[in-house]
């Protein structure tokens, strides 16, 4: 459950990045087409092979994107055609990254990023407020939660237990009436030990404060014959 909000957030962010890159590339193409069209018009209006200040001025006047006019220029490029070389006039926009980014339409990308951030914040708040309710599989009893082979309290904080404590508490929770006899516990935890009464007593004594500090439960003894996990 915790991974779902992160997965959706990452997906929305990915879509935002894809949208931003697509818009950037589209703007680059639009700028390139604009300066090439301006060059074609300039050649038609001034059919002279010599590039002069008037030629450059005419070229820039034919550019429709205002932000490109100041940086656009003309250049001569030498190309090889068969056994001979020819020069041709090419148009260059000379726009830096920030200019292209400013000219591109990033509203969709910004909207997706905003949606993603709002989703992440909202999901985080919801999960923190409803942690117990978000447990799909598990056992809850007296504010104690057992899920995915781990114990936690009502606020979702993990309860750290030794392997023996973990097994004993799991036995209590999985018992129908949350009651275990001494023999049941000893047979499960110390099957090869003839007399485990003292060891069991120590285990119960050490786990009691942990349970009481993290739940509304307590361990009660029935004259030493059995132990019950009860609500305070």
Short mmCIF file of C-alpha atoms in Angstrom, two decimals:
data_model
loop_
_atom_site.label_atom_id
_atom_site.label_comp_id
_atom_site.label_asym_id
_atom_site.label_seq_id
_atom_site.Cartn_x
_atom_site.Cartn_y
_atom_site.Cartn_z
CA UNK A 1 0.00 0.00 0.00
CA UNK A 2 2.83 2.39 0.85
CA UNK A 3 4.42 1.84 -2.56
CA UNK A 4 1.28 2.83 -4.50
CA UNK A 5 1.40 6.61 -3.77
CA UNK A 6 5.12 6.70 -4.62
CA UNK A 7 4.53 4.77 -7.84
CA UNK A 8 1.77 7.13 -8.93
CA UNK A 9 3.93 10.15 -8.00
CA UNK A 10 6.86 8.83 -10.05
CA UNK A 11 4.57 8.09 -12.99
CA UNK A 12 3.11 11.62 -12.96
CA UNK A 13 6.61 13.11 -12.67
CA UNK A 14 7.75 10.98 -15.60
CA UNK A 15 4.83 12.25 -17.67
CA UNK A 16 5.77 15.82 -16.68
CA UNK A 17 9.37 15.29 -17.84
CA UNK A 18 8.23 13.70 -21.11
CA UNK A 19 5.85 16.62 -21.68
CA UNK A 20 8.61 19.14 -20.98
CA UNK A 21 11.08 17.46 -23.35
CA UNK A 22 8.45 17.12 -26.09
CA UNK A 23 7.52 20.79 -25.81
CA UNK A 24 11.20 21.80 -25.85
CA UNK A 25 11.90 19.78 -28.99
CA UNK A 26 8.78 21.14 -30.68
CA UNK A 27 9.97 24.68 -29.96
CA UNK A 28 13.43 23.90 -31.38
CA UNK A 29 11.78 22.69 -34.57
CA UNK A 30 9.59 25.80 -34.75
CA UNK A 31 12.61 28.08 -34.34
CA UNK A 32 14.56 26.19 -37.00
CA UNK A 33 11.65 26.41 -39.43
CA UNK A 34 11.25 30.13 -38.72
CA UNK A 35 14.88 31.05 -39.46
CA UNK A 36 14.94 28.85 -42.56
CA UNK A 37 11.78 30.48 -43.87
CA UNK A 38 13.32 33.89 -43.14
CA UNK A 39 16.40 32.90 -45.13
CA UNK A 40 14.27 31.74 -48.07
CA UNK A 41 12.41 35.07 -48.07
CA UNK A 42 15.69 36.97 -47.85
CA UNK A 43 17.11 35.13 -50.86
CA UNK A 44 13.97 35.96 -52.80
CA UNK A 45 14.00 39.61 -51.79
CA UNK A 46 17.76 40.08 -52.16
CA UNK A 47 19.02 37.61 -54.80
CA UNK A 48 22.65 38.48 -54.30
CA UNK A 49 25.42 36.05 -53.34
CA UNK A 50 27.17 38.64 -51.19
CA UNK A 51 26.11 38.81 -47.54
CA UNK A 52 25.99 42.41 -46.37
CA UNK A 53 24.59 44.28 -43.42
CA UNK A 54 21.41 44.85 -45.44
CA UNK A 55 21.12 41.13 -46.06
CA UNK A 56 21.36 40.36 -42.36
CA UNK A 57 18.91 43.13 -41.55
CA UNK A 58 16.43 41.79 -44.09
CA UNK A 59 16.93 38.25 -42.76
CA UNK A 60 16.19 39.31 -39.18
CA UNK A 61 13.17 41.33 -40.26
CA UNK A 62 11.72 38.19 -41.83
CA UNK A 63 12.04 36.23 -38.58
CA UNK A 64 8.64 36.09 -36.85
CA UNK A 65 9.83 35.02 -33.37
CA UNK A 66 10.90 38.21 -31.66
CA UNK A 67 13.22 36.50 -29.14
CA UNK A 68 15.25 34.97 -31.99
CA UNK A 69 15.82 38.17 -34.00
CA UNK A 70 18.79 39.40 -31.92
CA UNK A 71 20.72 36.14 -31.86
CA UNK A 72 19.97 34.82 -35.36
CA UNK A 73 22.73 35.06 -37.95
CA UNK A 74 23.79 33.84 -41.38
CA UNK A 75 26.75 31.62 -42.06
CA UNK A 76 28.49 30.19 -45.10
CA UNK A 77 28.93 26.43 -45.16
CA UNK A 78 31.12 24.51 -47.58
CA UNK A 79 29.73 21.25 -48.86
CA UNK A 80 31.13 18.71 -51.27
CA UNK A 81 29.15 17.78 -54.35
CA UNK A 82 30.86 15.12 -56.38
CA UNK A 83 34.40 16.26 -57.18
CA UNK A 84 33.87 19.89 -56.30
CA UNK A 85 33.07 21.98 -53.24
CA UNK A 86 30.28 24.50 -53.02
CA UNK A 87 29.36 27.08 -50.46
CA UNK A 88 25.84 27.71 -49.34
CA UNK A 89 24.18 30.19 -47.04
CA UNK A 90 22.61 28.74 -43.93
CA UNK A 91 20.45 30.23 -41.19
CA UNK A 92 21.41 29.86 -37.53
CA UNK A 93 19.21 30.77 -34.60
CA UNK A 94 21.98 30.66 -31.92
CA UNK A 95 19.40 30.33 -29.11
CA UNK A 96 20.60 29.12 -25.74
CA UNK A 97 18.75 26.59 -23.58
CA UNK A 98 17.00 29.19 -21.42
CA UNK A 99 15.62 31.04 -24.43
CA UNK A 100 14.20 27.89 -25.99
CA UNK A 101 12.77 26.82 -22.64
CA UNK A 102 11.13 30.21 -22.19
CA UNK A 103 9.58 30.00 -25.67
CA UNK A 104 8.31 26.45 -25.16
CA UNK A 105 4.88 25.82 -23.70
CA UNK A 106 5.56 24.19 -20.34
CA UNK A 107 2.07 24.62 -18.89
CA UNK A 108 1.18 20.95 -19.22
CA UNK A 109 4.44 19.90 -17.62
CA UNK A 110 4.04 22.38 -14.76
CA UNK A 111 0.46 21.23 -14.18
CA UNK A 112 1.53 17.59 -14.03
CA UNK A 113 4.31 18.39 -11.57
CA UNK A 114 1.87 20.29 -9.38
CA UNK A 115 -0.60 17.40 -9.48
CA UNK A 116 2.18 14.96 -8.61
CA UNK A 117 3.38 17.01 -5.64
CA UNK A 118 -0.17 17.49 -4.34
CA UNK A 119 -0.79 13.75 -4.70
CA UNK A 120 2.39 12.89 -2.79
CA UNK A 121 1.64 15.35 0.01
CA UNK A 122 -1.99 14.25 0.28
CA UNK A 123 -1.08 10.55 0.24
CA UNK A 124 1.57 11.03 2.91
CA UNK A 125 -0.85 12.85 5.21
CA UNK A 126 -3.56 10.24 4.64
CA UNK A 127 -1.25 7.29 5.33
CA UNK A 128 0.04 8.85 8.54
CA UNK A 129 -3.49 9.41 9.78
CA UNK A 130 -4.90 6.05 8.75
CA UNK A 131 -2.04 3.59 9.15
CA UNK A 132 -4.02 0.92 11.04
CA UNK A 133 -6.85 1.05 8.49
CA UNK A 134 -4.42 0.61 5.60
CA UNK A 135 -3.27 -2.81 6.76
CA UNK A 136 -4.74 -5.24 4.27
CA UNK A 137 -3.72 -8.45 6.01
CA UNK A 138 -2.89 -8.82 9.68
CA UNK A 139 -4.15 -9.12 13.22
CA UNK A 140 -5.09 -6.22 15.47
CA UNK A 141 -5.88 -6.50 19.15
CA UNK A 142 -5.84 -3.86 21.86
CA UNK A 143 -3.84 -1.40 19.77
CA UNK A 144 -1.30 -4.06 18.85
CA UNK A 145 -0.86 -4.79 15.15
CA UNK A 146 0.72 -7.88 13.63
CA UNK A 147 1.23 -7.70 9.87
CA UNK A 148 3.87 -8.91 7.44
CA UNK A 149 5.59 -10.81 10.26
CA UNK A 150 6.20 -7.65 12.30
CA UNK A 151 4.58 -6.01 15.29
CA UNK A 152 3.69 -2.33 15.50
CA UNK A 153 1.66 -0.06 17.74
CA UNK A 154 -1.44 1.98 16.87
CA UNK A 155 0.65 4.77 15.34
CA UNK A 156 2.45 2.37 13.03
CA UNK A 157 5.77 2.38 14.89
CA UNK A 158 7.57 -0.95 14.86
CA UNK A 159 7.93 -2.84 18.13
CA UNK A 160 11.36 -4.41 18.43
CA UNK A 161 11.32 -7.87 20.00
CA UNK A 162 13.74 -10.73 20.45
CA UNK A 163 12.97 -13.90 18.44
CA UNK A 164 11.54 -15.59 21.56
CA UNK A 165 9.41 -12.55 22.43
CA UNK A 166 8.21 -12.33 18.84
CA UNK A 167 7.14 -16.00 18.78
CA UNK A 168 5.39 -15.77 22.15
CA UNK A 169 3.45 -12.64 21.23
CA UNK A 170 2.47 -14.18 17.88
CA UNK A 171 1.17 -17.24 19.74
CA UNK A 172 -0.94 -15.02 22.00
CA UNK A 173 -2.47 -13.12 19.09
CA UNK A 174 -3.22 -16.22 17.03
CA UNK A 175 -4.82 -18.04 19.93
CA UNK A 176 -8.63 -17.89 19.79
CA UNK A 177 -9.00 -16.58 23.35
CA UNK A 178 -5.49 -15.10 23.58
CA UNK A 179 -4.70 -17.58 26.32
CA UNK A 180 -1.83 -20.06 26.42
CA UNK A 181 -0.97 -22.75 28.92
CA UNK A 182 2.55 -23.00 30.28
CA UNK A 183 2.91 -26.37 28.59
CA UNK A 184 1.91 -24.95 25.18
CA UNK A 185 4.51 -22.22 25.45
CA UNK A 186 7.29 -24.49 26.68
CA UNK A 187 6.61 -27.14 24.04
CA UNK A 188 6.81 -24.51 21.32
CA UNK A 189 9.79 -22.49 22.55
CA UNK A 190 11.89 -25.08 24.38
CA UNK A 191 10.81 -28.52 23.12
CA UNK A 192 14.00 -30.24 24.27
CA UNK A 193 14.23 -28.64 27.70
CA UNK A 194 12.79 -30.81 30.52
CA UNK A 195 11.99 -27.91 32.86
CA UNK A 196 11.63 -24.46 31.29
CA UNK A 197 9.57 -22.82 34.05
CA UNK A 198 12.28 -20.38 35.11
CA UNK A 199 13.09 -19.50 31.50
CA UNK A 200 9.39 -18.91 30.79
CA UNK A 201 9.03 -16.73 33.87
CA UNK A 202 11.97 -14.59 32.73
CA UNK A 203 10.54 -14.30 29.23
CA UNK A 204 7.12 -13.21 30.55
CA UNK A 205 8.71 -10.73 32.96
CA UNK A 206 10.73 -9.07 30.18
CA UNK A 207 7.97 -8.90 27.57
CA UNK A 208 5.32 -7.46 29.91
CA UNK A 209 6.62 -3.85 29.94
CA UNK A 210 7.12 -3.90 26.17
CA UNK A 211 3.50 -4.91 25.56
CA UNK A 212 2.10 -2.44 28.08
CA UNK A 213 4.16 0.43 26.66
CA UNK A 214 3.01 -0.17 23.10
CA UNK A 215 -0.63 -1.22 23.47
CA UNK A 216 -3.67 -1.35 25.71
CA UNK A 217 -2.85 -4.94 26.67
CA UNK A 218 -1.36 -6.74 29.63
CA UNK A 219 -0.37 -10.31 30.44
CA UNK A 220 -2.30 -11.96 33.28
CA UNK A 221 -1.33 -15.22 34.98
CA UNK A 222 -3.81 -17.87 36.11
CA UNK A 223 -2.08 -19.30 39.16
CA UNK A 224 0.96 -20.08 37.10
CA UNK A 225 -0.90 -22.60 34.94
CA UNK A 226 -1.60 -20.33 31.98
CA UNK A 227 -1.10 -16.81 30.71
CA UNK A 228 -3.64 -14.53 29.00
CA UNK A 229 -3.19 -11.44 26.87
CA UNK A 230 -5.97 -9.14 28.02
CA UNK A 231 -7.11 -5.57 27.43
CA UNK A 232 -6.30 -3.27 30.35
#
